[in-house]
Amino acid sequence: MSETAAQPQVETHTPKELVRQPLVLNNRPLGWITEQVAGIVEGKMPRWWNVAFTISFLVMMMCFTYIGYLILTGVGVWGLNHPVAWGWAIVNFVFWIGIGHAGTLISAILFLLRQKWRTSINRTAEAMTIFAVICAGIFPGIHVGRIWLAWWLLPLPNANSIWPQFRSPLLWDVFAVSTYFTVSLLFWYMGLIPDLATIRDRLRKNADKCTTGCEKLINKVKQYLYGIFSMGWIGSNRHWRNYEKAYLLLAGLSTPLVLSVHSIVSFDFAVSQLPGWHTTIFPPYFVAGAVFSGFGMVLTLMIPMRALFKLEEIITVRHLELMCKVIMATGTIVGYAYGMEFFIAWYGGNPYELYAFKNRAFGPYWWAYWIMISCNVISPQLFWFKWSRTTPWFIFVVSIFVNIGMWFERFVIVVTSLHRDYLPSSWGYYSPTQVDILTFVGTFGLFMVLFLLFVRYLPSICIFEVKGVTPQADPHAKEGGADKVEGGVH
Amino acid sequence: MSKPFAIMAEYETPAEIMAAAKKVHGEGYQKWDVHSPFPIHGMDDVMGLDNAKVGWFTFFGGLTGFVTGMVMIYFMNKFDYDVVVGGKPLFSGFYAFPVAYEMTILLGAFGSLGGMFILNRLPRHHHPLLANARFADVTDDKFYVVIECEDERYDENLTRTLLEGTGAQHIEMVEDAQ
Amino acid sequence: MSEAVTTTTQESEETANWRSIPQIAVVIGLVLCIYGLVQDKQQFAFSYLTAFMFCLSLGLGSLFLVLVHHLFDAGWSSPIRRYCEHLACLLFPWLGLAFIPIGFLGPEYIYPWMRIEDPHADHALHVKMALFNKPVWYAASVILFLLWGWLTHRLRYWSLQQDKSGTPDFEGKLLFPEHLMVGFYRKFQGLPYEKDQQQVVCTRMMRIHSAYGILLFAFTLTLGAILWMKSIQHQFFSTMYGVYYFAGSLWMSISVAWIIGRILKAKNIIPQLHTLQFYNLGTMLLAFTVFYAYIHFSQYFLIWNAAVPEETFWYVLREKGSWAYVSWALIIGHFLIPFLALLRIDVKLTNRVMVPIFVWVLLMHYMDMYFNVMPEIHETGPSPALADLGSLLLLGGALIWVFMRNLFSHPVILMKDPRMGEALERH
């Protein structure tokens, strides 16, 4: 302290009230974390899982049935008509792709911001991302009409030597969404490697406990599969070094990726000249909305999951509270964008633009607009109150509102901007058909099937990262010869 | 036939293994490693490891992606299929940017993950440590120092004494069953 | 701890000598400004506005750094917070005073819409008459500075009171609306509000101000950017404009925060600054290099693609003549060069790289402001004038001088911040 001798002493005492809550409650040992998370994968699934899976599976099959019907019949089975030629398919696509953004935000951006609380929730959120992108990918795939020609979207040589036209934002979507899916999958898989090794090793240790031949066989098969995918991970520090670096780089790549994906989705609308679609704030506004909706879905999934699997000590109320704060922040950013759009519609002096916005709020689709405003701008403001942020059932309810609100936001953007063209003779009122509605409902089945399989077969919490943020993981902890080691500067 | 592969010492806490690693590094061993259930903060410095090289794979992956994207669009839309759309030039870096950008990220990501595997010499499913029953705890809650017998400074007695002096709770030889 | 509290200045002879530099800058700047004013009033007015928007960026960007520190409940940024608070406090009254010449010169020399005789004949002006008329413009400008003054000074007040908490010097008094805020907080946050825990009370007050402050910040910054800069060409509109000004401002402020920290560390004035702070600030600089590029690219790209004449004229003007070089310089200099330079992890701690980057960032941000303001009077291309340099020296010098006076008349570091321990433990 010689260098600070001339300086006044800075007091570093933290009052009790402001001491940070631990990320894993009750000071559990490392082995307990392994047991708690890996135990879910190894044990038998409870009855609710079977019930939920059956229902989700049936709903998913309904989705596939309607898609089959659509392909056999044509897009006429949807409610699309002049002037609204982009309907639920686009709305659903943007909705699902937006859901995915929270996963990448939690796994990449919060990682770069060194928000350690992300460790308890990043695995589930990343899984959710991948499943949401799968659901999203369905809609542009089927709405091209002649689905067997969908490969024309890719730059593949064909007999007519026709190449894709890269000035179209829809083609940018193809690249953005497929990159997003691939990179999210890589990132997710990379995080899984050490945890798959944990399950592999536990299966090996438990092999002796298998009594019947059948159990032994299952154990062998599982050991083999988890072993293959864990890539022979042995927790070597020389490996960890490259691993952590690669993880940091993937996070660094995913962050601009997640911004670009929803920006490019917003370009679908904003590069046009249509009043209500063409506005320069669309890219960041879409990204904020996507993160907002994604956190809504994370909470919708996580609150029941932590209760059903008894993970309250790892996914603590503090985690929920922090997620609520993100919802509040992004919801408010979205509110800023809504306000800015309206303001500039007035400020810019384009009468069509101003009409489009007045029509949104007070025209035939006023109900959709006000559902959007109440769910997206007003409901997150409830999180100013501490009680709201720390009461799981209440958060769950608000998270449902967030999901609803963000679906309606896309509906408002797509439909209200289209349904009144410049000429009153081209005005119409768009309504979905049964096929529209049930296909969309069906995608929730697909999403839940994938999610339930995920919690069944893969560790749903990142075991090694949670261990890394516990106090006993700190090599400079007071007990145990730490005084012999000098602090390394990173 | 099996031959000795390495000597392995087990520890309970990160602090213990940190101290042990410092000693082993101080003795000048080269072919040795620390195994832990999670990356231990500051261990790279204690082991004397330099900065990881994964970044180069990412960089060149990303560069390849960007160039590929731009060149692809340039040839496809300026020469092979030169149709004017929306009054835009046949080629402009602006409209080509989104796709080239996504290609940058895609190949950069493959570069990062691939670089990690290449530098770590993974996948490797037949590592002698994987066959050791006790070592299975490495992915749970135990910490290990492993010194390979091939190391120049390795000596059956001296190395064992060194590890014993670090407070290891268990020391054993790992066999390579080949 | 009483010794710590009574210590109000760490000013050494050397730092006292530094103050002569801004003083000299002010004198030279003043001479150049007067010369510029006599030569060409319009040129001076535009030069001055450019320099003002440039300096305003620093105040707003630093205010944002303080706000997010509280909102994120961050630990690492505690050692840099005090001087960020001082930078933010430049907004009022100093930048408010600096605005006065714009108020005088604006109608005649800067804002063409103020000179239109019949506003109803000009469609773009007619539609926004409610906002674009002189009384509202002046009133809004004054209100913006008052709001910023309230926010920045209350944040600094509670921060300074925290240093004195637990001693007889403590005088943390609630000003009028703060009573209501505290009442709200006590009622709805479910936490006790006890008078005796002064240290906690100060933290809470700063958090309360930050919570509504961030909303206030977003709206006031947007309004400021629109009223003072975008309105030079009142026909132009872009929903992104506020975000755009914000992105550039924060980018520049982060770089300034880095360099101030480095100087204070090197002179042993804040020895508590460590790798953690410099590394994080460097990383944020990289992040906002990308963020600014993203925002400006998006704005340009959407206008380019849609090609609506009401919007494109703004960029068309900026691509004519030698402005095209400025546009390109922005792409390469504002994004590509700092981006590539900052990619490596270790450069964020290296003076040899970061000091040139700091100078470069200031230059680029100034060029960005110039690119926004100047094409109105120089259609063929940028034309540097002595008044540009003069305004910058005058405003910059005066603000640096005020900042140094503030910095050394209070403890240069938070004395009792509850998160300081975290910042000092990890480095």
Tab-separated table of N, CA, C and O in Angstrom, chain C residues 53 65 125 161 216 284 296 420:
chain	number	residue	atom	x	y	z
C	53	MET	N	-21.952	20.933	-30.371
C	53	MET	CA	-22.529	19.585	-30.410
C	53	MET	C	-21.476	18.546	-30.039
C	53	MET	O	-21.779	17.520	-29.429
C	65	LEU	N	-22.853	7.094	-18.798
C	65	LEU	CA	-21.969	6.173	-18.067
C	65	LEU	C	-22.343	6.126	-16.590
C	65	LEU	O	-22.338	5.065	-15.962
C	125	LEU	N	-42.243	22.724	-42.904
C	125	LEU	CA	-42.267	23.523	-41.683
C	125	LEU	C	-43.695	23.643	-41.149
C	125	LEU	O	-43.940	23.547	-39.938
C	161	GLN	N	-22.216	13.338	-0.977
C	161	GLN	CA	-22.691	13.163	0.394
C	161	GLN	C	-22.313	11.791	0.931
C	161	GLN	O	-22.048	11.625	2.114
C	216	LEU	N	-35.557	9.936	-18.970
C	216	LEU	CA	-35.394	11.364	-19.228
C	216	LEU	C	-34.246	11.585	-20.207
C	216	LEU	O	-34.347	12.375	-21.151
C	284	MET	N	-15.520	-1.574	-24.113
C	284	MET	CA	-16.721	-0.801	-24.425
C	284	MET	C	-16.489	0.095	-25.631
C	284	MET	O	-17.391	0.301	-26.441
C	296	HIS	N	-25.381	3.852	-37.902
C	296	HIS	CA	-25.270	4.736	-39.066
C	296	HIS	C	-25.449	3.962	-40.363
C	296	HIS	O	-26.062	4.444	-41.310
C	420	MET	N	-17.219	-0.334	-4.111
C	420	MET	CA	-15.811	-0.057	-4.364
C	420	MET	C	-14.949	-1.273	-4.043
C	420	MET	O	-13.973	-1.554	-4.741
